[in-house]
């Protein structure tokens, strides 16, 4: 088992180690990594899923995306809640919650980041950009 010693020099955030920087004005942004070799964007990975490279840099997302999958969860909660997979504009997918009535959230809806971390579950929270109530189709 490896135990880091106290005299190990730590690399700065955004370095080629790809370690996410928890410090700074990231309260309203989502941090993700991009592979320096192939350019693939990913969320919280140690290696690139495409080329298996470890040369990753940390970037900030602009906060807009599209719902790719939405489901309603009724367990371990007093009421129904939404759990969605959101494909961000930069190309990575993140699991989060979309605010609004769970029945009104569909695949293809455009969303923007409301808060980067839900205080209870620690996942990003999004809000719908377009009108949440659609005409009957």
CSV table of N, CA and C in Angstrom, one decimal, residues 17-137:
chain,number,residue,atom,x,y,z
A,17,UNK,N,-1.7,16.2,-14.6
A,17,UNK,CA,-2.2,15.1,-13.8
A,17,UNK,C,-3.7,14.9,-13.9
A,18,UNK,N,-4.5,15.9,-14.3
A,18,UNK,CA,-5.9,15.9,-14.5
A,18,UNK,C,-6.7,15.9,-13.2
A,19,UNK,N,-6.1,16.2,-12.1
A,19,UNK,CA,-6.8,16.3,-10.8
A,19,UNK,C,-7.7,17.5,-10.8
A,20,UNK,N,-8.9,17.3,-10.4
A,20,UNK,CA,-9.8,18.4,-10.4
A,20,UNK,C,-9.5,19.4,-9.2
A,21,UNK,N,-9.6,20.6,-9.5
A,21,UNK,CA,-9.3,21.7,-8.5
A,21,UNK,C,-10.5,22.0,-7.7
A,22,UNK,N,-10.6,21.6,-6.4
A,22,UNK,CA,-11.7,21.9,-5.6
A,22,UNK,C,-11.7,23.4,-5.1
A,23,UNK,N,-10.6,24.1,-5.2
A,23,UNK,CA,-10.5,25.4,-4.8
A,23,UNK,C,-10.8,26.4,-5.9
A,24,UNK,N,-11.3,27.6,-5.6
A,24,UNK,CA,-11.6,28.6,-6.6
A,24,UNK,C,-13.1,28.8,-6.8
A,25,UNK,N,-13.4,29.6,-7.8
A,25,UNK,CA,-14.8,30.0,-8.0
A,25,UNK,C,-15.6,28.9,-8.7
A,26,UNK,N,-15.5,27.7,-8.3
A,26,UNK,CA,-16.2,26.6,-9.0
A,26,UNK,C,-17.5,26.2,-8.4
A,27,UNK,N,-18.1,27.1,-7.6
A,27,UNK,CA,-19.4,26.8,-6.9
A,27,UNK,C,-20.5,26.8,-7.9
A,28,UNK,N,-20.4,27.5,-9.0
A,28,UNK,CA,-21.5,27.5,-10.0
A,28,UNK,C,-21.0,27.0,-11.4
A,29,UNK,N,-20.0,26.3,-11.4
A,29,UNK,CA,-19.5,25.6,-12.6
A,29,UNK,C,-19.2,24.2,-12.4
A,30,UNK,N,-19.2,23.4,-13.5
A,30,UNK,CA,-18.8,22.0,-13.4
A,30,UNK,C,-17.5,21.9,-14.0
A,31,UNK,N,-16.6,21.2,-13.3
A,31,UNK,CA,-15.2,21.0,-13.8
A,31,UNK,C,-15.2,19.6,-14.5
A,32,UNK,N,-14.5,19.5,-15.6
A,32,UNK,CA,-14.3,18.3,-16.3
A,32,UNK,C,-12.9,18.2,-16.9
A,33,UNK,N,-12.6,17.0,-17.4
A,33,UNK,CA,-11.2,16.8,-18.0
A,33,UNK,C,-11.3,16.7,-19.5
A,34,UNK,N,-10.2,17.1,-20.1
A,34,UNK,CA,-10.1,16.9,-21.6
A,34,UNK,C,-8.7,16.3,-21.8
A,35,UNK,N,-8.7,15.2,-22.6
A,35,UNK,CA,-7.5,14.5,-22.9
A,35,UNK,C,-6.6,15.4,-23.8
A,36,UNK,N,-5.4,15.6,-23.4
A,36,UNK,CA,-4.4,16.4,-24.2
A,36,UNK,C,-4.0,15.7,-25.5
A,37,UNK,N,-4.2,14.4,-25.6
A,37,UNK,CA,-3.7,13.7,-26.8
A,37,UNK,C,-4.8,13.6,-27.8
A,38,UNK,N,-6.0,13.1,-27.4
A,38,UNK,CA,-7.1,12.9,-28.5
A,38,UNK,C,-8.2,14.0,-28.4
A,39,UNK,N,-8.3,14.8,-27.3
A,39,UNK,CA,-9.2,15.8,-27.2
A,39,UNK,C,-10.6,15.4,-26.6
A,40,UNK,N,-10.7,14.2,-26.2
A,40,UNK,CA,-12.0,13.7,-25.6
A,40,UNK,C,-12.3,14.4,-24.3
A,41,UNK,N,-13.6,14.8,-24.1
A,41,UNK,CA,-14.0,15.4,-22.9
A,41,UNK,C,-14.7,14.3,-22.0
A,42,UNK,N,-14.4,14.4,-20.7
A,42,UNK,CA,-14.9,13.4,-19.8
A,42,UNK,C,-15.2,14.0,-18.4
A,43,UNK,N,-16.0,13.3,-17.6
A,43,UNK,CA,-16.3,13.8,-16.3
A,43,UNK,C,-15.8,12.8,-15.2
A,44,UNK,N,-14.9,13.3,-14.4
A,44,UNK,CA,-14.3,12.6,-13.3
A,44,UNK,C,-13.8,11.2,-13.7
A,45,UNK,N,-12.7,11.2,-14.5
A,45,UNK,CA,-12.1,10.0,-14.9
A,45,UNK,C,-10.6,10.1,-14.6
A,46,UNK,N,-9.9,9.0,-14.4
A,46,UNK,CA,-8.5,8.9,-14.3
A,46,UNK,C,-7.8,8.7,-15.6
A,47,UNK,N,-8.4,8.0,-16.5
A,47,UNK,CA,-7.8,7.7,-17.8
A,47,UNK,C,-8.9,8.1,-18.9
A,48,UNK,N,-8.4,8.5,-20.0
A,48,UNK,CA,-9.2,8.8,-21.2
A,48,UNK,C,-9.9,7.5,-21.6
A,49,UNK,N,-11.3,7.5,-21.8
A,49,UNK,CA,-12.0,6.3,-22.2
A,49,UNK,C,-11.7,5.9,-23.7
A,50,UNK,N,-11.2,6.8,-24.5
A,50,UNK,CA,-10.9,6.6,-25.9
A,50,UNK,C,-9.5,6.0,-26.1
A,51,UNK,N,-8.5,6.7,-25.6
A,51,UNK,CA,-7.1,6.4,-25.9
A,51,UNK,C,-6.4,5.8,-24.7
A,52,UNK,N,-7.0,5.8,-23.5
A,52,UNK,CA,-6.4,5.3,-22.3
A,52,UNK,C,-5.3,6.2,-21.8
A,53,UNK,N,-5.2,7.4,-22.3
A,53,UNK,CA,-4.1,8.3,-21.9
A,53,UNK,C,-4.4,8.9,-20.5
A,54,UNK,N,-3.3,9.2,-19.8
A,54,UNK,CA,-3.5,9.9,-18.5
A,54,UNK,C,-3.1,11.3,-18.5
A,55,UNK,N,-2.8,11.9,-19.7
A,55,UNK,CA,-2.5,13.3,-19.9
A,55,UNK,C,-3.7,14.1,-20.0
A,56,UNK,N,-4.4,14.5,-18.9
A,56,UNK,CA,-5.7,15.2,-18.9
A,56,UNK,C,-5.5,16.6,-18.3
A,57,UNK,N,-6.3,17.5,-18.8
A,57,UNK,CA,-6.2,18.9,-18.3
A,57,UNK,C,-7.7,19.2,-17.8
A,58,UNK,N,-7.7,20.0,-16.7
A,58,UNK,CA,-9.0,20.4,-16.2
A,58,UNK,C,-9.5,21.6,-16.8
A,59,UNK,N,-10.8,21.6,-17.2
A,59,UNK,CA,-11.5,22.8,-17.8
A,59,UNK,C,-12.8,23.0,-17.1
A,60,UNK,N,-13.4,24.2,-17.3
A,60,UNK,CA,-14.7,24.6,-16.7
A,60,UNK,C,-15.7,24.5,-17.8
A,61,UNK,N,-16.8,24.0,-17.5
A,61,UNK,CA,-17.9,23.9,-18.4
A,61,UNK,C,-18.7,25.2,-18.5
A,62,UNK,N,-19.3,25.5,-19.6
A,62,UNK,CA,-20.1,26.7,-19.7
A,62,UNK,C,-21.5,26.6,-19.1
A,63,UNK,N,-21.9,25.3,-18.8
A,63,UNK,CA,-23.1,25.1,-18.0
A,63,UNK,C,-24.3,24.8,-18.8
A,64,UNK,N,-24.3,24.7,-20.1
A,64,UNK,CA,-25.5,24.3,-20.8
A,64,UNK,C,-25.4,22.9,-21.4
A,65,UNK,N,-26.6,22.3,-21.5
A,65,UNK,CA,-26.5,20.9,-22.1
A,65,UNK,C,-27.9,20.5,-22.5
A,66,UNK,N,-28.0,19.2,-22.8
A,66,UNK,CA,-29.3,18.6,-23.3
A,66,UNK,C,-29.5,17.3,-22.5
A,67,UNK,N,-30.8,17.1,-22.1
A,67,UNK,CA,-31.1,15.9,-21.3
A,67,UNK,C,-31.1,14.8,-22.3
A,68,UNK,N,-30.3,13.7,-22.0
A,68,UNK,CA,-30.3,12.5,-22.8
A,68,UNK,C,-31.1,11.4,-22.3
A,69,UNK,N,-31.3,11.4,-21.0
A,69,UNK,CA,-32.2,10.4,-20.4
A,69,UNK,C,-32.7,10.9,-19.1
A,70,UNK,N,-34.0,10.8,-18.8
A,70,UNK,CA,-34.6,11.2,-17.6
A,70,UNK,C,-35.5,10.1,-17.0
A,71,UNK,N,-35.4,10.0,-15.7
A,71,UNK,CA,-36.2,9.0,-15.0
A,71,UNK,C,-36.7,9.6,-13.7
A,72,UNK,N,-37.8,9.0,-13.2
A,72,UNK,CA,-38.3,9.4,-11.9
A,72,UNK,C,-38.0,8.3,-10.9
A,73,UNK,N,-37.5,8.8,-9.7
A,73,UNK,CA,-37.1,7.8,-8.7
A,73,UNK,C,-38.0,8.1,-7.5
A,74,UNK,N,-38.6,7.0,-6.9
A,74,UNK,CA,-39.5,7.2,-5.8
A,74,UNK,C,-38.9,6.6,-4.5
A,75,UNK,N,-37.8,5.9,-4.5
A,75,UNK,CA,-37.3,5.3,-3.3
A,75,UNK,C,-36.3,6.2,-2.6
A,76,UNK,N,-36.2,6.0,-1.3
A,76,UNK,CA,-35.3,6.8,-0.4
A,76,UNK,C,-35.6,8.3,-0.4
A,77,UNK,N,-36.8,8.6,-0.7
A,77,UNK,CA,-37.1,10.1,-0.8
A,77,UNK,C,-38.6,10.2,-0.4
A,78,UNK,N,-38.9,11.3,0.3
A,78,UNK,CA,-40.3,11.5,0.6
A,78,UNK,C,-41.3,11.7,-0.6
A,79,UNK,N,-40.7,12.2,-1.7
A,79,UNK,CA,-41.5,12.4,-2.9
A,79,UNK,C,-40.7,12.0,-4.1
A,80,UNK,N,-41.4,12.0,-5.2
A,80,UNK,CA,-40.7,11.6,-6.5
A,80,UNK,C,-39.6,12.7,-6.8
A,81,UNK,N,-38.5,12.2,-7.3
A,81,UNK,CA,-37.5,13.1,-7.8
A,81,UNK,C,-37.0,12.7,-9.1
A,82,UNK,N,-36.4,13.6,-9.8
A,82,UNK,CA,-35.9,13.4,-11.2
A,82,UNK,C,-34.4,13.1,-11.1
A,83,UNK,N,-34.0,12.1,-11.9
A,83,UNK,CA,-32.5,11.8,-12.1
A,83,UNK,C,-32.3,11.8,-13.6
A,84,UNK,N,-31.4,12.6,-14.1
A,84,UNK,CA,-31.2,12.7,-15.5
A,84,UNK,C,-29.7,12.5,-15.9
A,85,UNK,N,-29.5,12.1,-17.1
A,85,UNK,CA,-28.2,12.1,-17.7
A,85,UNK,C,-28.2,13.3,-18.7
A,86,UNK,N,-27.3,14.3,-18.4
A,86,UNK,CA,-27.2,15.5,-19.2
A,86,UNK,C,-25.9,15.5,-20.0
A,87,UNK,N,-26.1,15.6,-21.4
A,87,UNK,CA,-24.9,15.8,-22.2
A,87,UNK,C,-24.6,17.3,-22.3
A,88,UNK,N,-23.4,17.7,-21.8
A,88,UNK,CA,-23.0,19.1,-21.8
A,88,UNK,C,-22.6,19.5,-23.2
A,89,UNK,N,-22.5,20.8,-23.4
A,89,UNK,CA,-22.1,21.3,-24.7
A,89,UNK,C,-20.7,21.0,-25.1
A,90,UNK,N,-19.9,20.7,-24.1
A,90,UNK,CA,-18.5,20.3,-24.3
A,90,UNK,C,-18.3,18.9,-24.8
A,91,UNK,N,-19.3,18.1,-24.6
A,91,UNK,CA,-19.3,16.7,-25.1
A,91,UNK,C,-19.3,15.6,-24.0
A,92,UNK,N,-19.2,15.9,-22.8
A,92,UNK,CA,-19.2,14.9,-21.7
A,92,UNK,C,-20.6,14.8,-21.1
A,93,UNK,N,-20.9,13.6,-20.5
A,93,UNK,CA,-22.2,13.3,-19.9
A,93,UNK,C,-22.1,13.3,-18.4
A,94,UNK,N,-23.0,14.0,-17.7
A,94,UNK,CA,-23.0,14.0,-16.2
A,94,UNK,C,-24.4,13.7,-15.7
A,95,UNK,N,-24.4,13.0,-14.6
A,95,UNK,CA,-25.6,12.6,-13.9
A,95,UNK,C,-26.0,13.8,-13.0
A,96,UNK,N,-27.3,14.2,-13.0
A,96,UNK,CA,-27.7,15.2,-12.1
A,96,UNK,C,-29.2,15.3,-12.0
A,97,UNK,N,-29.7,16.3,-11.4
A,97,UNK,CA,-31.2,16.5,-11.2
A,97,UNK,C,-31.6,17.8,-12.0
A,98,UNK,N,-32.8,17.7,-12.6
A,98,UNK,CA,-33.4,18.8,-13.3
A,98,UNK,C,-34.5,19.3,-12.5
A,99,UNK,N,-34.5,20.6,-12.1
A,99,UNK,CA,-35.6,21.1,-11.3
A,99,UNK,C,-36.9,21.2,-12.1
A,100,UNK,N,-38.0,21.0,-11.4
A,100,UNK,CA,-39.3,21.1,-12.1
A,100,UNK,C,-40.1,19.8,-11.8
A,101,UNK,N,-41.3,19.7,-12.3
A,101,UNK,CA,-42.1,18.5,-12.1
A,101,UNK,C,-41.4,17.4,-12.9
A,102,UNK,N,-41.2,16.2,-12.2
A,102,UNK,CA,-40.5,15.1,-12.8
A,102,UNK,C,-41.2,14.6,-14.1
A,103,UNK,N,-42.5,14.8,-14.2
A,103,UNK,CA,-43.2,14.3,-15.4
A,103,UNK,C,-43.0,15.2,-16.6
A,104,UNK,N,-42.5,16.5,-16.4
A,104,UNK,CA,-42.3,17.4,-17.4
A,104,UNK,C,-41.0,17.4,-18.1
A,105,UNK,N,-40.1,16.6,-17.6
A,105,UNK,CA,-38.7,16.5,-18.1
A,105,UNK,C,-38.5,15.4,-19.0
A,106,UNK,N,-38.1,15.7,-20.3
A,106,UNK,CA,-38.0,14.7,-21.3
A,106,UNK,C,-36.6,14.7,-22.0
A,107,UNK,N,-36.3,13.6,-22.7
A,107,UNK,CA,-35.1,13.6,-23.5
A,107,UNK,C,-35.1,14.7,-24.5
A,108,UNK,N,-34.0,15.4,-24.7
A,108,UNK,CA,-34.0,16.4,-25.7
A,108,UNK,C,-34.2,17.8,-25.2
A,109,UNK,N,-34.7,17.9,-23.9
A,109,UNK,CA,-34.9,19.3,-23.3
A,109,UNK,C,-33.5,19.9,-23.1
A,110,UNK,N,-33.5,21.2,-23.3
A,110,UNK,CA,-32.2,22.0,-23.1
A,110,UNK,C,-32.2,22.5,-21.6
A,111,UNK,N,-31.1,22.4,-21.0
A,111,UNK,CA,-31.0,22.8,-19.6
A,111,UNK,C,-29.7,23.6,-19.4
A,112,UNK,N,-29.7,24.3,-18.3
A,112,UNK,CA,-28.5,25.1,-17.9
A,112,UNK,C,-28.3,24.8,-16.4
A,113,UNK,N,-27.0,24.9,-16.0
A,113,UNK,CA,-26.6,24.6,-14.6
A,113,UNK,C,-27.2,25.7,-13.7
A,114,UNK,N,-27.8,25.2,-12.6
A,114,UNK,CA,-28.4,26.0,-11.6
A,114,UNK,C,-27.4,26.1,-10.4
A,115,UNK,N,-26.9,25.0,-10.0
A,115,UNK,CA,-25.9,24.9,-8.9
A,115,UNK,C,-25.1,23.7,-9.2
A,116,UNK,N,-23.8,23.8,-8.9
A,116,UNK,CA,-22.8,22.8,-9.3
A,116,UNK,C,-22.9,21.6,-8.3
A,117,UNK,N,-23.5,21.8,-7.1
A,117,UNK,CA,-23.5,20.7,-6.1
A,117,UNK,C,-24.8,20.8,-5.3
A,118,UNK,N,-25.6,19.8,-5.4
A,118,UNK,CA,-26.8,19.6,-4.5
A,118,UNK,C,-26.3,19.4,-3.1
A,119,UNK,N,-26.7,20.1,-2.1
A,119,UNK,CA,-26.2,19.9,-0.7
A,119,UNK,C,-26.5,18.5,-0.2
A,120,UNK,N,-27.5,17.8,-0.6
A,120,UNK,CA,-27.9,16.5,-0.1
A,120,UNK,C,-27.1,15.4,-0.8
A,121,UNK,N,-27.3,15.4,-2.1
A,121,UNK,CA,-26.7,14.3,-2.9
A,121,UNK,C,-25.4,14.6,-3.6
A,122,UNK,N,-25.0,15.8,-3.7
A,122,UNK,CA,-23.7,16.2,-4.2
A,122,UNK,C,-23.6,16.2,-5.7
A,123,UNK,N,-24.7,16.1,-6.4
A,123,UNK,CA,-24.7,16.1,-7.9
A,123,UNK,C,-25.2,17.5,-8.4
A,124,UNK,N,-24.8,17.8,-9.7
A,124,UNK,CA,-25.2,19.0,-10.2
A,124,UNK,C,-26.7,19.2,-10.3
A,125,UNK,N,-27.3,20.4,-10.2
A,125,UNK,CA,-28.7,20.6,-10.4
A,125,UNK,C,-28.9,21.6,-11.6
A,126,UNK,N,-29.8,21.2,-12.5
A,126,UNK,CA,-30.0,22.0,-13.7
A,126,UNK,C,-31.4,22.5,-13.7
A,127,UNK,N,-31.7,23.5,-14.5
A,127,UNK,CA,-33.0,24.0,-14.7
A,127,UNK,C,-33.3,24.1,-16.2
A,128,UNK,N,-34.6,23.9,-16.6
A,128,UNK,CA,-34.9,23.9,-18.0
A,128,UNK,C,-34.8,25.3,-18.6
A,129,UNK,N,-34.2,25.4,-19.8
A,129,UNK,CA,-34.1,26.6,-20.5
A,129,UNK,C,-35.4,27.0,-21.2
A,130,UNK,N,-36.0,26.0,-21.9
A,130,UNK,CA,-37.2,26.2,-22.6
A,130,UNK,C,-38.4,26.1,-21.7
A,131,UNK,N,-39.6,26.4,-22.2
A,131,UNK,CA,-40.8,26.3,-21.4
A,131,UNK,C,-41.0,24.9,-20.9
A,132,UNK,N,-41.2,24.7,-19.6
A,132,UNK,CA,-41.3,23.4,-19.1
A,132,UNK,C,-42.6,22.6,-19.4
A,133,UNK,N,-43.7,23.4,-19.7
A,133,UNK,CA,-45.0,22.7,-20.0
A,133,UNK,C,-45.2,22.8,-21.5
A,134,UNK,N,-45.3,21.7,-22.1
A,134,UNK,CA,-45.4,21.6,-23.6
A,134,UNK,C,-46.9,21.4,-23.9
A,135,UNK,N,-47.3,21.7,-25.1
A,135,UNK,CA,-48.6,21.4,-25.6
A,135,UNK,C,-48.8,19.9,-25.7
A,136,UNK,N,-50.0,19.4,-25.5
A,136,UNK,CA,-50.2,18.0,-25.6
A,136,UNK,C,-49.9,17.5,-27.0
A,137,UNK,N,-49.1,16.5,-27.1
A,137,UNK,CA,-48.7,16.0,-28.5
A,137,UNK,C,-49.1,14.5,-28.6
